Short mmCIF file of C-alpha atoms in Angstrom, two decimals:
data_model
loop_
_atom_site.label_atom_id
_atom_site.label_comp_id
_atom_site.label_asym_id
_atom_site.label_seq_id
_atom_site.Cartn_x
_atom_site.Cartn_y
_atom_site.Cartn_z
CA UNK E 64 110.06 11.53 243.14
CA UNK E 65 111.94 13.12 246.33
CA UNK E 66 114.72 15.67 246.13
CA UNK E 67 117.33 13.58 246.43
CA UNK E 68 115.99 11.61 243.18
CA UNK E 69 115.95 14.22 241.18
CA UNK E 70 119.43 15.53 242.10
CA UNK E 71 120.90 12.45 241.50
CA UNK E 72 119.26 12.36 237.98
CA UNK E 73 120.32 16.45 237.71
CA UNK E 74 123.87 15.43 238.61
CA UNK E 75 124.30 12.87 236.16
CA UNK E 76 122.87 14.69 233.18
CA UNK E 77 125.13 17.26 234.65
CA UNK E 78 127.70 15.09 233.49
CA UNK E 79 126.08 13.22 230.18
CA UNK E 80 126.13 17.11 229.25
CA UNK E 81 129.35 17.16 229.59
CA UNK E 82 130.16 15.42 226.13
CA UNK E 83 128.28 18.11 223.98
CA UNK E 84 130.21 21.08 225.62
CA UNK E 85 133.64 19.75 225.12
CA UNK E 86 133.09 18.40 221.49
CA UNK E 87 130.88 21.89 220.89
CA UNK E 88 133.69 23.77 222.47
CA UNK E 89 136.55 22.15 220.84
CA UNK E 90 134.57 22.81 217.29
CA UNK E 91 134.11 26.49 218.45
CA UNK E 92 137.93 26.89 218.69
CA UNK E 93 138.51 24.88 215.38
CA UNK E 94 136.05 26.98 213.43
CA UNK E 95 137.10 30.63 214.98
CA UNK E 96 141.17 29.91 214.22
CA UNK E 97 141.13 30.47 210.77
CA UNK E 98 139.02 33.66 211.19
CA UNK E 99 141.40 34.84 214.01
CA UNK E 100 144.59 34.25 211.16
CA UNK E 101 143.21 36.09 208.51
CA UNK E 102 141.23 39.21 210.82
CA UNK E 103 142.17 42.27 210.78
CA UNK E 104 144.20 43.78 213.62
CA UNK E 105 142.12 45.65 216.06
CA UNK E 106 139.30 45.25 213.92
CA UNK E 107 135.70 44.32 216.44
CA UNK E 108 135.61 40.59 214.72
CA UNK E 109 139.08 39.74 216.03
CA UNK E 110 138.36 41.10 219.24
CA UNK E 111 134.98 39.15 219.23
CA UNK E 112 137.12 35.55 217.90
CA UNK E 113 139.63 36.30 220.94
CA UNK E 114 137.57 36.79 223.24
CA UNK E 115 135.50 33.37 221.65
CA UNK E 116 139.01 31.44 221.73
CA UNK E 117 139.44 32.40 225.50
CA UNK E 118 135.84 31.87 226.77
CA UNK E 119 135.56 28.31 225.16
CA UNK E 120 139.34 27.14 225.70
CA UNK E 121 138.61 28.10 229.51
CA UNK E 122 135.53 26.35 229.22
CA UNK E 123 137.03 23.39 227.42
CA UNK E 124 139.54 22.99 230.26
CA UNK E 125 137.40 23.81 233.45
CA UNK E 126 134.21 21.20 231.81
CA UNK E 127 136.83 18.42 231.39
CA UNK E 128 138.86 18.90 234.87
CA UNK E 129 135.16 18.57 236.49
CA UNK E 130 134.42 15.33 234.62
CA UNK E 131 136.75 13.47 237.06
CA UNK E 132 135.75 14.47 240.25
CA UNK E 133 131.57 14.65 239.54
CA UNK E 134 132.07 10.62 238.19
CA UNK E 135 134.38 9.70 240.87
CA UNK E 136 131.71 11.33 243.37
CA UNK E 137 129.05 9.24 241.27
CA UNK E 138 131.12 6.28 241.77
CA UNK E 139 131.90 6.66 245.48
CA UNK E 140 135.56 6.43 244.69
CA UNK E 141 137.66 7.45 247.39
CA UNK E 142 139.74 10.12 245.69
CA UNK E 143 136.60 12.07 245.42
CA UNK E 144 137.39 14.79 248.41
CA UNK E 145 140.77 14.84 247.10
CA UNK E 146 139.54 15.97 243.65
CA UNK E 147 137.26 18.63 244.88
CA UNK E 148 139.60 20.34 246.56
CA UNK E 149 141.69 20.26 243.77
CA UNK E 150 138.84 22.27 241.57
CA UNK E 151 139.69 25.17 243.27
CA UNK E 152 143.21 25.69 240.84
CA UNK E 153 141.08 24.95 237.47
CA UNK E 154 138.37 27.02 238.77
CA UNK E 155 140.58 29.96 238.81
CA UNK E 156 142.50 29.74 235.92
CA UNK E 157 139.86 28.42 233.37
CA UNK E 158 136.91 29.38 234.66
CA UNK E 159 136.80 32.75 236.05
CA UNK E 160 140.59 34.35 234.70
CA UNK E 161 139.79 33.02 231.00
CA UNK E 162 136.53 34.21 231.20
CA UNK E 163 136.95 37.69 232.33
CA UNK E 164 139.74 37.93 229.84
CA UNK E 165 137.05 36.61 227.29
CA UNK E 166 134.00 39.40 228.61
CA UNK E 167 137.45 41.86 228.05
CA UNK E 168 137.89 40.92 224.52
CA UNK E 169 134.61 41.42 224.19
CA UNK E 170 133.91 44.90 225.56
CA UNK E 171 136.71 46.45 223.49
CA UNK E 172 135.21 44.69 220.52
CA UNK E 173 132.51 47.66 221.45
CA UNK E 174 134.74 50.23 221.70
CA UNK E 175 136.38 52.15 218.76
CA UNK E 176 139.97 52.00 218.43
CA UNK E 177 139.94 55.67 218.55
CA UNK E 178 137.74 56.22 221.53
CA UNK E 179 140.56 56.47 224.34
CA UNK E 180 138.32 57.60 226.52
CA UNK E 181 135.92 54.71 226.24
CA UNK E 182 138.93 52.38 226.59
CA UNK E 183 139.99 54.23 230.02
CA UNK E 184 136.98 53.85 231.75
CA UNK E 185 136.70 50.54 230.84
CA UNK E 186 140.22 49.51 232.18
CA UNK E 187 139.57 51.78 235.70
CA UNK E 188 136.53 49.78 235.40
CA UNK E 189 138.08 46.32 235.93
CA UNK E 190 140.39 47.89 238.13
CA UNK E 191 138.04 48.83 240.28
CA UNK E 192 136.29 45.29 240.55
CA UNK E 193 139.23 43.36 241.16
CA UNK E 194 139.85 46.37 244.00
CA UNK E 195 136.55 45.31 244.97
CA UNK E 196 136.72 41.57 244.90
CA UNK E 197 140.28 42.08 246.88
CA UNK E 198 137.87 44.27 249.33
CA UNK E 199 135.35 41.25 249.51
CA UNK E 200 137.68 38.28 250.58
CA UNK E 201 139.53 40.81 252.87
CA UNK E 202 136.38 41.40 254.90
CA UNK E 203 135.96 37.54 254.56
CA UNK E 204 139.40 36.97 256.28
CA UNK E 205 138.90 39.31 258.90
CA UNK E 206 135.36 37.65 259.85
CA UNK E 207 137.17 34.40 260.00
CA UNK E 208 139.55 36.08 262.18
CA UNK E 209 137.00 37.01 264.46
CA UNK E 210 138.30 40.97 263.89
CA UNK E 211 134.30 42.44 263.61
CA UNK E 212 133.51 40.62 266.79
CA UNK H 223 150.35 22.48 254.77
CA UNK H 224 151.80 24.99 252.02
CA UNK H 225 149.43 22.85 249.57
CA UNK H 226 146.56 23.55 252.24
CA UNK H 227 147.65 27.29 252.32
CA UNK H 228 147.93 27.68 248.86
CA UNK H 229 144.31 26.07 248.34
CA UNK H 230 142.82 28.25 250.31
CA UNK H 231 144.69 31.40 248.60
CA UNK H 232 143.40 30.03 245.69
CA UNK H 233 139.74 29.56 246.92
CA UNK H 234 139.89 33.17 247.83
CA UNK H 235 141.15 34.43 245.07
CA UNK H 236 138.34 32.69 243.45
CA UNK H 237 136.35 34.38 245.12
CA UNK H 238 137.31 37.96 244.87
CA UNK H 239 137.41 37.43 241.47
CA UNK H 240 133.90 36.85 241.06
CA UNK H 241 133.04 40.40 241.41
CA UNK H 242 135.18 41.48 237.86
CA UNK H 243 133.92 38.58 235.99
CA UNK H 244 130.05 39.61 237.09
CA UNK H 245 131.04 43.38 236.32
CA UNK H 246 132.24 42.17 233.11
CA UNK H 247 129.64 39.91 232.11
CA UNK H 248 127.23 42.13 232.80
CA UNK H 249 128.35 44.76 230.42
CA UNK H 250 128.75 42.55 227.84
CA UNK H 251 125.38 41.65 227.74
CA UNK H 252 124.32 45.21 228.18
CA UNK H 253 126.41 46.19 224.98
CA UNK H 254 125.43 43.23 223.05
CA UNK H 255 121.42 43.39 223.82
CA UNK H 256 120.77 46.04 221.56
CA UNK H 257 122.27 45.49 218.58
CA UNK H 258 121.39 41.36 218.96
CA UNK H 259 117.57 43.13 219.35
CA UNK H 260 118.37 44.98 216.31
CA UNK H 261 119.32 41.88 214.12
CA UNK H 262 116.59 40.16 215.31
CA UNK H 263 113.52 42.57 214.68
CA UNK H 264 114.80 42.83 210.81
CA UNK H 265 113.66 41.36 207.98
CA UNK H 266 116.09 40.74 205.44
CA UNK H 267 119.49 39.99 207.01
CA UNK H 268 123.06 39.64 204.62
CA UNK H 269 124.72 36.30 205.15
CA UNK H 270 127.09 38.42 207.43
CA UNK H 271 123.99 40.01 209.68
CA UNK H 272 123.16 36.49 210.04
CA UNK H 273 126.34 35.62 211.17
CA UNK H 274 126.43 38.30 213.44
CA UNK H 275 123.04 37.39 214.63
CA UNK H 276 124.33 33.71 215.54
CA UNK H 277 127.27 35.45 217.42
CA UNK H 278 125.76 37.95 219.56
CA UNK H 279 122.70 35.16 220.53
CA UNK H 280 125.66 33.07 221.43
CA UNK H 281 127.84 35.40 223.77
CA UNK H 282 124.28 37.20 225.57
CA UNK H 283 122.60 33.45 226.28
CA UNK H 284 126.83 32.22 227.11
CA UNK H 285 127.13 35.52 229.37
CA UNK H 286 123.73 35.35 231.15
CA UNK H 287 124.26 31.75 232.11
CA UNK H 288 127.88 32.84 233.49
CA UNK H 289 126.46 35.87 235.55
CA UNK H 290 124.03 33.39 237.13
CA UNK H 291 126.28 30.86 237.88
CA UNK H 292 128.73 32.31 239.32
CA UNK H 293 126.59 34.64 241.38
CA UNK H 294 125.16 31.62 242.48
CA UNK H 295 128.95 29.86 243.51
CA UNK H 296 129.67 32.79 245.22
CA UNK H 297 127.63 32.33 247.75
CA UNK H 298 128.70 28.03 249.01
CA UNK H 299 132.38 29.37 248.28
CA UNK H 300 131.71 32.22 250.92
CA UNK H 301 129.78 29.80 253.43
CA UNK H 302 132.63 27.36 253.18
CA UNK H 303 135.52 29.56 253.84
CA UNK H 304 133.72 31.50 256.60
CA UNK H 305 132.67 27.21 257.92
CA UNK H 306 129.28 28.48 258.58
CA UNK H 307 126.65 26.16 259.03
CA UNK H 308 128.46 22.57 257.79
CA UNK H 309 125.05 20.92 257.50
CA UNK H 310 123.07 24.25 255.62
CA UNK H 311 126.59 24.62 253.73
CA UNK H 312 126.35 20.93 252.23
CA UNK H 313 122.55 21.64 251.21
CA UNK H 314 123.53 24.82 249.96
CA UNK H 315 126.28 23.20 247.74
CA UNK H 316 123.79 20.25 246.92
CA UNK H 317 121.42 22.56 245.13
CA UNK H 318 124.31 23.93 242.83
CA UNK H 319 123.93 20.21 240.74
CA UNK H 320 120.86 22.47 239.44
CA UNK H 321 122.75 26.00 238.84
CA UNK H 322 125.03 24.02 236.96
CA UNK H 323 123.06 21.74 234.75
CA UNK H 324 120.87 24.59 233.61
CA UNK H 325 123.23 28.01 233.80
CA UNK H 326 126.69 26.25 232.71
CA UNK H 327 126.24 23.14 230.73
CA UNK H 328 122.71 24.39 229.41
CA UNK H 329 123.12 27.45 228.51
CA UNK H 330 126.71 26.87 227.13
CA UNK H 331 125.89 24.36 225.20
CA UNK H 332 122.93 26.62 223.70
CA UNK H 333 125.74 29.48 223.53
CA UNK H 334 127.87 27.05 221.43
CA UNK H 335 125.53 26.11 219.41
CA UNK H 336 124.89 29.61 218.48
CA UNK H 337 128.19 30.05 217.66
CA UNK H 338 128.56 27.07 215.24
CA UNK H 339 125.77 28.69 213.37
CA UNK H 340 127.43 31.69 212.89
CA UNK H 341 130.82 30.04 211.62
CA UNK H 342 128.80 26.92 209.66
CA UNK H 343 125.40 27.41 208.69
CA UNK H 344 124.19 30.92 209.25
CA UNK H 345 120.96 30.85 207.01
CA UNK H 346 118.72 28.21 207.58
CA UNK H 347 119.04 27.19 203.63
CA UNK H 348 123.04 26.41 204.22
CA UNK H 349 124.02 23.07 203.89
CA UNK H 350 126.07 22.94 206.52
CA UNK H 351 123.37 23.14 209.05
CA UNK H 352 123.13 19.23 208.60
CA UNK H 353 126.66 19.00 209.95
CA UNK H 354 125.92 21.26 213.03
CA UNK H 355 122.73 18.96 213.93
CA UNK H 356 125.09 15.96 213.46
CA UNK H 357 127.94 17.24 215.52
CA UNK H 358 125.42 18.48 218.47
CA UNK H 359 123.03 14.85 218.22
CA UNK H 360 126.16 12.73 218.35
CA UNK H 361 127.62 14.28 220.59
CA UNK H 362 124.46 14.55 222.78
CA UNK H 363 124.03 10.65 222.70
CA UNK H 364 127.83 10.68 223.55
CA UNK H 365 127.10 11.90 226.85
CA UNK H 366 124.11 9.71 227.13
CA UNK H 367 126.06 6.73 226.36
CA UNK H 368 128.73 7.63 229.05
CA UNK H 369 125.81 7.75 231.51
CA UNK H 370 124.40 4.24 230.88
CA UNK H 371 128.53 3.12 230.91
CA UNK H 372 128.66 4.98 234.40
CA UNK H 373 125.61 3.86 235.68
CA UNK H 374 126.80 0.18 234.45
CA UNK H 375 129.72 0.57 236.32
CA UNK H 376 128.10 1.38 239.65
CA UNK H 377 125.72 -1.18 239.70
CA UNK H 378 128.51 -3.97 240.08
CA UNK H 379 130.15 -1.89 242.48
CA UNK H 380 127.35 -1.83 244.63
#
């Protein structure tokens, strides 16, 4: 079996796997929403179901977008390059926003309600990585600008 | 050309954003390992330390596959914006079939699964553990069947 084989086959249970993560997700959310009603209000276990409800709706979203342009590539339709490109918007919002909100909700399920402190550094702390992610793609556009050269 | 522009704002922005939801990720597993470690070494759990057991297994094995994944994406997204190397970029992006499969679907799926057993069936004696094994092999052979209907579909085609 070549490499090409096996990526085919890797690509298509890529997307045969996509049935089990949209009916698991879609359970995931069903079971954590009564939980979420009756939790207590900054209690850890509401902060843990939010930041459940976020990570799986994002996931939920982003897994079903993806369906469409991984069978049209698999099908050689032509609206294939079309729906790539378009990833780019779901990717965003549902995978990586909806997620970090998620790891969010879960970090100040860590962190007493009382411990300011805690809670500060934490927020400077995702301050300072989106100041650094902003700092990555800024370098990016000035190499593609041929600035460094 | 604004949807062009706007893509490629978007792309970026996907891409700076990486670097919080790594950060982020990677904390959470930090903060979760030892108390999951905890649960795990003891003996005789409540029904509620097995439900917390369930949950924390879930969000480390659903965090770990995210930090790998997108570590992984980071690196085609980069290559493509900066149009280095069109031919290494496309084997680059080829390999990511496997990051996926293994670090998203995988290791979500796993994650979910995790969680289900912590809302469900959290002891092994529970009788809803049937339903969670239902709901995972049906919808396992739901994927499978979608496959064989895609793979149906081609053939023709071709």
């Amino acid at each position: 079996m070549n490499y090409e084989n096996l990526r085919i086959i890797v690509e298509l249970q890529s997307l045969a796997l996509t049935a089990p993560v949209l009916v698991l997700c879609a359970f995931v959310i069903y079971e954590c929403l009564h939980p979420l009603k009756t939790s207590i209000k900054g209690s850890q276990m509401r902060w843990i179901l939010f930041g459940i409800c976020f990570g799986f709706a994002g996931n939920l979203v982003d897994n079903l977008y993806w369906m469409f342009p991984w069978t049209a590539n698999y099908l050689g339709l032509p609206a294939t390059p079309d729906l790539v490109n378009f990833g780019v918007f779901p990717n965003l919002l549902f995978r990586q926003t909806l997620t970090s909100v998620a790891a969010y909700c879960h970090l100040r399920a860590f962190i007493p309600e009382d411990n300011t402190k805690l809670l500060r550094l934490l927020n400077w702390g995702v301050v300072a990585s989106i100041v650094l992610g902003q700092g990555y793609i800024l370098t990016l556009w000035c190499i593609n600008q041929g600035l460094f050269n | 050309m604004v949807y062009e522009i706007l893509r490629t704002l978007t792309q970026l922005q996907s891409l700076a954003l990486t670097a919080p939801l790594i950060a982020l990720c990677v904390v959470v597993v930090w903060e979760v390992l030892k108390p999951t470690r905890n649960l795990v070494k003891k003996k005789k759990l409540t029904v509620n330390e097995h439900r917390l057991k369930w949950v924390f297994i879930g969000i480390l094995v659903g965090f770990i596959g995210k930090i790998i994944e997108s570590a992984w994406w980071a690196i085609p997204w980069t290559l493509d914006y900066l149009q280095i190397d069109k031919d290494g970029w496309k084997k680059i992006h080829g390999v990511g079939v496997f990051f996926n499969l293994i670090f998203r679907q995988l290791f979500f799926t796993i994650s979910a699964y995790c969680y289900l057993r912590a809302f469900i069936a959290p002891e092994k004696e529970d009788s809803g553990l049937r339903n969670v094994h239902w709901i995972f092999g049906m919808s396992l052979i739901l994927g499978q069947l979608y496959l064989i209907a895609l793979i149906a579909i081609r053939s023709p085609l071709e």
